[in-house]
Short mmCIF file of C-alpha atoms and ligand atoms in Angstrom, two decimals:
data_model
loop_
_atom_site.label_atom_id
_atom_site.label_comp_id
_atom_site.label_asym_id
_atom_site.label_seq_id
_atom_site.Cartn_x
_atom_site.Cartn_y
_atom_site.Cartn_z
CA MET A 113 -5.28 -17.65 25.34
CA SER A 114 -5.76 -14.28 26.60
CA LEU A 115 -5.88 -11.92 24.15
CA ILE A 116 -2.76 -10.35 23.05
CA LYS A 117 -2.42 -6.65 22.61
CA ILE A 118 0.27 -5.37 20.30
CA LEU A 119 1.72 -1.67 19.96
CA ALA A 120 2.49 -0.85 16.49
CA VAL A 121 4.70 1.35 14.57
CA GLU A 122 4.70 2.61 11.11
CA SER A 123 7.10 5.03 9.51
CA SER A 124 8.26 3.58 6.70
CA CYS A 125 7.76 6.73 4.42
CA ASP A 126 5.84 10.07 4.89
CA ASP A 127 3.13 8.67 7.37
CA THR A 128 3.70 8.22 11.22
CA SER A 129 1.43 6.37 12.42
CA VAL A 130 0.76 4.16 16.28
CA ALA A 131 -1.66 1.68 16.65
CA ILE A 132 -2.93 -0.97 19.22
CA VAL A 133 -4.74 -3.59 17.72
CA GLU A 134 -6.58 -6.84 19.10
CA ASN A 135 -5.45 -10.44 18.32
CA GLY A 136 -4.20 -8.86 15.18
CA ARG A 137 -8.18 -8.39 14.46
CA LYS A 138 -9.55 -5.44 16.07
CA ILE A 139 -7.34 -1.75 16.38
CA LEU A 140 -8.16 -0.44 19.63
CA ALA A 141 -6.78 2.74 18.72
CA CYS A 142 -5.01 4.39 15.41
CA GLU A 143 -3.46 7.57 14.91
CA THR A 144 -1.92 8.57 12.01
CA PHE A 145 0.08 12.00 11.28
CA SER A 146 0.00 12.53 7.41
CA GLN A 147 2.85 14.57 6.58
CA ILE A 148 1.62 15.25 2.96
CA GLU A 149 1.06 19.20 3.59
CA LYS A 150 4.71 19.27 4.29
CA HIS A 151 5.85 17.64 1.27
CA LYS A 152 3.27 19.43 -1.07
CA VAL A 153 5.40 22.25 -1.86
CA PHE A 154 8.36 20.01 -2.91
CA GLY A 155 5.64 17.95 -5.57
CA GLY A 156 6.91 14.40 -3.44
CA VAL A 157 8.46 13.24 -0.55
CA VAL A 158 11.53 14.76 0.82
CA PRO A 159 13.22 12.02 2.95
CA GLU A 160 15.10 14.43 5.03
CA ILE A 161 12.01 16.15 6.25
CA ALA A 162 9.94 12.52 6.63
CA SER A 163 12.75 11.62 9.15
CA ARG A 164 12.58 14.98 11.18
CA ASN A 165 8.45 14.67 11.14
CA HIS A 166 8.59 11.30 12.44
CA ILE A 167 10.70 11.94 15.21
CA GLU A 168 8.59 15.25 16.07
CA SER A 169 5.22 13.04 16.12
CA MET A 170 6.08 9.61 17.19
CA VAL A 171 5.85 10.45 21.32
CA LEU A 172 2.71 12.22 21.07
CA LEU A 173 1.10 9.28 18.65
CA VAL A 174 2.03 6.69 21.79
CA LYS A 175 -0.06 8.76 24.21
CA LYS A 176 -2.58 9.59 22.56
CA VAL A 177 -3.25 5.56 21.38
CA LEU A 178 -2.89 4.64 24.93
CA LYS A 179 -5.46 7.22 26.32
CA ASN A 180 -7.75 6.26 23.10
CA SER A 181 -7.71 2.78 24.36
CA GLU A 182 -7.62 3.48 28.21
CA LEU A 183 -4.73 1.25 27.87
CA GLU A 184 -1.33 1.62 29.67
CA LEU A 185 2.16 0.41 28.57
CA LYS A 186 1.50 -2.51 31.55
CA ASN A 187 -1.42 -4.10 29.55
CA ILE A 188 0.61 -4.14 26.15
CA ASP A 189 1.81 -7.58 25.47
CA SER A 190 4.25 -7.03 22.47
CA LEU A 191 5.79 -4.20 20.49
CA ALA A 192 5.85 -3.92 16.62
CA VAL A 193 7.94 -1.96 13.87
CA THR A 194 7.74 -1.92 10.31
CA TYR A 195 11.90 -2.66 9.43
CA GLY A 196 11.57 -2.35 5.68
CA PRO A 197 11.38 -1.82 2.77
CA GLY A 198 11.04 2.04 2.61
CA LEU A 199 13.31 4.96 3.35
CA VAL A 200 16.18 4.16 5.65
CA GLY A 201 15.89 7.37 7.56
CA SER A 202 12.30 7.24 7.97
CA LEU A 203 12.40 3.80 8.94
CA LEU A 204 15.37 4.10 11.34
CA VAL A 205 12.97 6.35 13.16
CA GLY A 206 10.25 4.06 13.64
CA VAL A 207 13.24 0.93 14.60
CA ASN A 208 15.26 2.79 17.32
CA PHE A 209 12.01 4.06 18.78
CA VAL A 210 10.50 0.47 19.03
CA LYS A 211 13.80 -0.48 20.29
CA GLY A 212 14.21 2.32 23.05
CA LEU A 213 10.44 1.72 24.48
CA SER A 214 11.58 -1.93 24.37
CA LEU A 215 14.73 -1.70 26.75
CA ALA A 216 12.86 0.98 28.81
CA THR A 217 9.53 -1.46 28.91
CA GLY A 218 11.39 -4.96 28.78
CA LEU A 219 8.71 -5.87 25.91
CA SER A 220 9.22 -8.16 22.86
CA VAL A 221 9.73 -6.27 19.53
CA VAL A 222 8.25 -8.15 16.32
CA PRO A 223 9.84 -6.96 13.25
CA VAL A 224 7.31 -5.98 10.25
CA HIS A 225 7.84 -6.46 6.61
CA HIS A 226 5.91 -3.13 4.92
CA ILE A 227 4.00 -5.60 2.13
CA LYS A 228 3.31 -8.19 4.93
CA ALA A 229 1.29 -5.48 6.51
CA HIS A 230 -0.25 -4.17 3.58
CA VAL A 231 -2.08 -7.74 3.24
CA ALA A 232 -2.54 -7.48 6.56
CA SER A 233 -4.89 -4.37 6.10
CA LEU A 234 -7.33 -7.55 4.75
CA TYR A 235 -7.36 -9.07 8.18
CA LEU A 236 -8.87 -5.91 9.76
CA THR A 237 -11.34 -4.95 7.20
CA TYR A 238 -12.56 -9.02 6.95
CA PRO A 239 -12.59 -10.32 10.49
CA GLU A 240 -13.06 -14.07 8.76
CA LEU A 241 -10.87 -13.60 5.80
CA LYS A 242 -7.64 -16.10 5.76
CA PRO A 243 -4.98 -17.77 3.37
CA PRO A 244 -4.56 -19.00 1.23
CA PHE A 245 -5.91 -16.37 -1.53
CA LEU A 246 -4.13 -14.51 -4.63
CA CYS A 247 -3.39 -10.76 -3.55
CA LEU A 248 -2.61 -8.00 -6.24
CA LEU A 249 -0.13 -5.92 -4.05
CA VAL A 250 0.09 -1.87 -5.44
CA SER A 251 1.80 0.96 -3.66
CA GLY A 252 4.14 3.76 -4.42
CA GLY A 253 7.05 1.41 -4.05
CA HIS A 254 5.64 -1.98 -5.41
CA THR A 255 3.77 -3.56 -7.97
CA TYR A 256 3.35 -7.53 -7.21
CA ILE A 257 0.93 -10.65 -8.00
CA LEU A 258 1.18 -12.48 -4.74
CA GLU A 259 0.44 -15.81 -3.59
CA ILE A 260 -0.50 -15.39 0.24
CA SER A 261 -0.33 -18.91 1.12
CA ASP A 262 -0.03 -18.34 4.96
CA TYR A 263 -0.17 -15.48 7.16
CA ASP A 264 4.08 -15.42 6.99
CA LYS A 265 4.21 -17.37 4.23
CA ILE A 266 4.54 -15.34 0.73
CA LYS A 267 5.21 -16.45 -3.05
CA ILE A 268 5.69 -13.62 -5.87
CA ILE A 269 4.08 -14.86 -8.90
CA SER A 270 5.26 -11.15 -10.38
CA LYS A 271 6.30 -7.78 -10.06
CA THR A 272 7.15 -4.65 -12.13
CA ARG A 273 10.70 -4.96 -13.71
CA ASP A 274 11.01 -1.04 -13.71
CA ASP A 275 8.77 1.76 -11.83
CA SER A 276 5.50 0.75 -9.57
CA VAL A 277 2.36 1.70 -10.74
CA GLY A 278 1.79 4.24 -7.65
CA GLU A 279 4.98 6.29 -8.73
CA VAL A 280 3.87 6.50 -12.18
CA PHE A 281 0.50 7.41 -11.36
CA ASP A 282 2.17 10.30 -9.07
CA LYS A 283 4.22 11.79 -12.00
CA ILE A 284 1.75 11.74 -14.22
CA GLY A 285 -0.16 13.41 -11.98
CA ARG A 286 2.59 15.90 -11.29
CA THR A 287 2.88 16.49 -15.49
CA LEU A 288 -1.01 17.67 -15.38
CA ASN A 289 0.16 19.79 -12.41
CA LEU A 290 -2.24 17.91 -9.96
CA GLU A 291 -1.02 18.20 -6.12
CA HIS A 292 0.82 16.24 -4.11
CA PRO A 293 0.07 12.72 -4.44
CA GLY A 294 -0.23 12.69 -7.70
CA GLY A 295 -2.31 9.90 -7.66
CA VAL A 296 -5.10 10.42 -5.24
CA HIS A 297 -5.58 13.46 -7.40
CA LEU A 298 -5.50 11.86 -10.80
CA ASP A 299 -7.87 9.27 -9.60
CA LYS A 300 -10.53 12.17 -8.08
CA ILE A 301 -10.78 13.93 -11.21
CA SER A 302 -10.78 11.13 -13.53
CA GLU A 303 -14.72 10.54 -11.87
CA PHE A 304 -15.37 13.90 -14.07
CA GLY A 305 -13.13 13.14 -17.74
CA ASN A 306 -14.32 11.41 -20.39
CA ILE A 307 -12.06 8.59 -22.33
CA GLN A 308 -9.81 10.18 -24.91
CA ASN A 309 -8.15 7.90 -27.99
CA LEU A 310 -4.51 8.22 -27.16
CA ALA A 311 -1.79 6.10 -28.53
CA LEU A 312 -0.72 4.38 -25.35
CA PRO A 313 1.61 0.99 -25.54
CA VAL A 314 0.27 -1.92 -23.79
CA PRO A 315 3.83 -2.98 -22.12
CA LEU A 316 5.18 -6.51 -21.53
CA LYS A 317 1.74 -8.24 -22.26
CA SER A 318 3.12 -12.00 -23.45
CA GLU A 319 2.22 -15.32 -22.86
CA ASP A 320 5.37 -16.19 -20.94
CA THR A 321 5.16 -13.46 -18.25
CA TYR A 322 2.77 -12.14 -15.83
CA ASP A 323 5.54 -8.90 -14.59
CA PHE A 324 4.43 -5.58 -15.09
CA SER A 325 6.48 -2.90 -16.77
CA PHE A 326 5.15 0.90 -16.32
CA SER A 327 8.39 3.23 -17.53
CA GLY A 328 7.54 3.02 -21.44
CA LEU A 329 4.16 4.24 -20.64
CA LYS A 330 4.56 6.73 -18.30
CA THR A 331 7.31 8.15 -20.98
CA ALA A 332 4.38 7.74 -23.76
CA MET A 333 2.17 9.70 -21.29
CA ILE A 334 4.35 12.28 -20.59
CA ASN A 335 5.47 12.90 -24.25
CA ILE A 336 1.69 12.90 -25.12
CA ILE A 337 1.34 15.94 -22.76
CA ASN A 338 4.20 17.63 -23.49
CA ASN A 339 2.98 17.78 -26.68
CA LEU A 340 -0.44 19.02 -26.23
CA LYS A 341 1.46 21.68 -24.38
CA GLN A 342 3.79 22.34 -27.01
CA LYS A 343 0.92 22.51 -29.72
CA GLN A 344 -0.81 25.03 -27.58
CA VAL A 345 -3.85 22.50 -27.81
CA ILE A 346 -6.53 22.96 -25.08
CA PHE A 347 -7.01 19.54 -23.79
CA LYS A 348 -9.08 18.52 -20.09
CA THR A 349 -6.97 17.86 -17.24
CA GLU A 350 -9.67 15.23 -16.41
CA ASP A 351 -9.73 13.86 -19.76
CA LEU A 352 -6.61 12.79 -20.10
CA ALA A 353 -6.19 11.88 -16.93
CA VAL A 354 -9.19 9.42 -16.66
CA THR A 355 -7.50 7.88 -19.88
CA PHE A 356 -4.58 7.35 -18.19
CA ARG A 357 -6.13 5.60 -15.49
CA GLU A 358 -8.41 3.68 -17.81
CA HIS A 359 -5.31 2.07 -19.37
CA VAL A 360 -3.36 1.68 -16.31
CA ILE A 361 -6.29 -0.37 -14.60
CA ASN A 362 -7.03 -2.05 -17.56
CA TYR A 363 -3.32 -3.47 -17.93
CA LEU A 364 -3.11 -4.18 -13.99
CA ILE A 365 -6.14 -5.96 -14.44
CA SER A 366 -5.58 -8.22 -17.34
CA ASN A 367 -2.37 -9.65 -16.22
CA PHE A 368 -3.97 -10.07 -12.71
CA VAL A 369 -7.45 -11.89 -14.05
CA GLU A 370 -5.46 -13.81 -16.40
CA PHE A 371 -3.50 -15.22 -14.10
CA ALA A 372 -6.39 -16.40 -11.87
CA GLN A 373 -8.38 -17.90 -14.47
CA LYS A 374 -5.43 -19.91 -15.60
CA ASN A 375 -4.67 -21.47 -12.15
CA ASN A 376 -8.35 -21.82 -11.33
CA TYR A 377 -7.94 -19.10 -8.40
CA THR A 378 -11.09 -18.17 -6.75
CA LYS A 379 -10.64 -15.96 -3.70
CA LEU A 380 -8.71 -12.69 -5.31
CA ALA A 381 -7.80 -9.16 -2.80
CA ILE A 382 -5.82 -5.88 -3.67
CA ALA A 383 -3.87 -4.21 -1.04
CA GLY A 384 -1.70 -1.06 -0.75
CA GLY A 385 -2.15 2.45 -1.09
CA VAL A 386 -3.21 2.35 -5.46
CA SER A 387 -5.91 -0.34 -3.71
CA ALA A 388 -7.59 2.96 -2.70
CA ASN A 389 -8.52 3.53 -7.02
CA LEU A 390 -11.95 3.60 -7.30
CA LEU A 391 -11.68 2.25 -10.76
CA LEU A 392 -9.81 -0.75 -10.06
CA ARG A 393 -12.19 -1.18 -6.95
CA ARG A 394 -14.97 -0.93 -8.72
CA LYS A 395 -13.81 -2.93 -11.66
CA LEU A 396 -12.55 -5.75 -9.67
CA THR A 397 -15.26 -6.16 -7.81
CA GLN A 398 -17.58 -6.59 -10.91
CA ILE A 399 -15.21 -9.31 -12.64
CA CYS A 400 -15.03 -11.01 -9.54
CA LEU A 401 -18.88 -11.45 -9.58
CA ASP A 402 -19.45 -12.20 -12.81
CA ASN A 403 -16.55 -14.88 -12.10
CA ASN A 404 -18.43 -15.74 -9.14
CA TRP A 405 -14.84 -15.40 -7.76
CA GLU A 406 -14.91 -14.02 -3.65
CA PHE A 407 -13.42 -10.55 -3.60
CA PHE A 408 -11.65 -8.79 -0.89
CA MET A 409 -10.30 -4.88 -0.52
CA PRO A 410 -9.22 -2.80 2.32
CA ARG A 411 -11.28 -0.36 3.74
CA LEU A 412 -10.40 2.92 2.25
CA GLU A 413 -8.73 4.32 5.53
CA LEU A 414 -6.58 1.42 5.53
CA CYS A 415 -5.23 1.19 2.00
CA GLY A 416 -2.85 3.94 2.60
CA ASP A 417 0.56 3.14 5.46
CA ASN A 418 -0.93 2.91 9.14
CA ALA A 419 0.32 1.36 11.75
CA ALA A 420 -2.95 -0.61 12.17
CA MET A 421 -2.08 -2.92 9.58
CA VAL A 422 1.35 -3.47 11.13
CA GLY A 423 0.00 -4.66 14.74
CA SER A 424 -2.64 -7.46 12.40
CA GLN A 425 0.79 -9.09 10.93
CA ALA A 426 2.80 -8.58 14.06
CA PHE A 427 -0.11 -10.95 15.66
CA TYR A 428 1.18 -13.66 13.90
CA GLU A 429 4.48 -13.50 13.55
CA TYR A 430 4.26 -13.30 17.71
CA LYS A 431 2.67 -16.46 17.53
CA LYS A 432 5.25 -18.20 15.65
CA ASN A 433 7.68 -16.70 17.91
CA ASN A 434 9.39 -13.85 15.37
CA PHE A 435 10.80 -11.63 17.32
CA ALA A 436 14.13 -9.30 16.80
CA ASP A 437 16.40 -8.72 18.95
CA LEU A 438 18.19 -5.34 19.69
CA ASN A 439 20.30 -5.51 16.69
CA LEU A 440 17.59 -5.12 14.83
CA ASN A 441 18.40 -2.71 11.72
CA ALA A 442 16.63 -0.87 9.00
CA ILE A 443 16.33 -2.29 5.59
CA ALA A 444 15.81 0.02 2.89
CA SER A 445 15.88 -1.96 -0.45
CA ASP A 446 13.23 -4.05 -2.30
CA PHE A 447 13.19 -7.60 -0.66
CA LEU A 448 10.03 -10.30 0.47
O1 LIG B 239 1.07 2.40 0.32
P1 LIG B 239 1.31 3.58 0.52
O2 LIG B 239 0.19 4.61 0.95
O3 LIG B 239 2.98 3.89 0.16
C1 LIG B 239 3.62 2.97 -0.10
O4 LIG B 239 3.92 1.81 0.49
O5 LIG B 239 4.18 3.25 -1.45
O6 LIG B 239 1.14 4.22 -1.34
C2 LIG B 239 1.07 5.18 -1.91
C3 LIG B 239 1.06 5.49 -3.15
C4 LIG B 239 1.23 6.83 -3.86
O7 LIG B 239 1.72 6.46 -5.13
C5 LIG B 239 -0.06 7.32 -4.16
O8 LIG B 239 -0.36 8.17 -5.06
C6 LIG B 239 -1.00 6.23 -4.27
O9 LIG B 239 -0.60 5.03 -3.53
N1 LIG B 239 -2.47 5.79 -4.36
C7 LIG B 239 -3.42 6.07 -5.66
C8 LIG B 239 -4.59 6.29 -4.67
N2 LIG B 239 -4.48 6.73 -3.55
C9 LIG B 239 -3.38 6.91 -2.90
N3 LIG B 239 -3.21 5.96 -6.55
C10 LIG B 239 -4.18 5.55 -7.26
N4 LIG B 239 -5.46 6.23 -6.90
C11 LIG B 239 -5.43 6.21 -6.03
N5 LIG B 239 -7.00 6.39 -5.30
ZN1 LIG B 240 3.09 1.29 1.54
#
């Protein structure tokens, strides 16, 4: 079979990204326009601004990846696009752009689920990696333990019952007056802090479930910070950050590792924006080494939203003839 080249588009949140990926494993070109600077002043992503920026940069990015890869549209075998979950206005820009391009070129469209795309960032990082494996999927919108039984077969083992871990890191970052996105900066300054003794709860920990809950933990941390501010206690931001990071990462890891141990998994992975977290990466690398387990984590530049991972997942969907027709719509709400 000749090599399949897929031109993929990602616009589910605030990153506009276009990539060309060969046979699901080789990035021929990938260009991402991060809108962080545009949203920073508002302390979070403003959906309306995100959609407008996707529209402005999409065509430019397509031209750029074609130029960088020295390819033309006629060399492309299929298009692919993230159709959900995400911000509906943002998703619609990508979905409609790709439908238009399909009409103009006659190319097929592979619809890609955002979570499956995050998992595929691992296939780009490890060309030899194949399912099955157990994956901790942590991002701005999701927190899951997933069993990846095949490229297009994902079983949910557990998930968060309220906030996602990324959301909570961002909120605490903001409460500590860090720049948007809070999670990224909280992780960075944590490297310079000393762990303190704070009364943080360990939520929803029982024999019966591997589900997560973060809202109580978030509220407890906000109360601690506000109390310190009110009493005008002088504290080091990096000390509070590192204490919170340690607590959250230990909580995430304990559920993940306990499930793996009890169910004899020996191939573990992480994916999603929060998989860039330095402590999560360090701790799981060590734990997997100690247990003689294989461990996979995306290259740092592939942890956040990007179209290369969409192009990777799309290859496996393409092989199964999973194509969308021109009625393809964006799906904002959570589904898997
Ligand atoms: O996957 P992603 O780029 O977008 C969604 O699908 O949501 O994830 C973004 C999330 C944000 O909450 C961001 O703060 C968080 O990932 N994040 C981090 C780190 N890098 C990104 N959280 C903790 N530590 C990091 N190093
Ligand atoms: Zn994402």
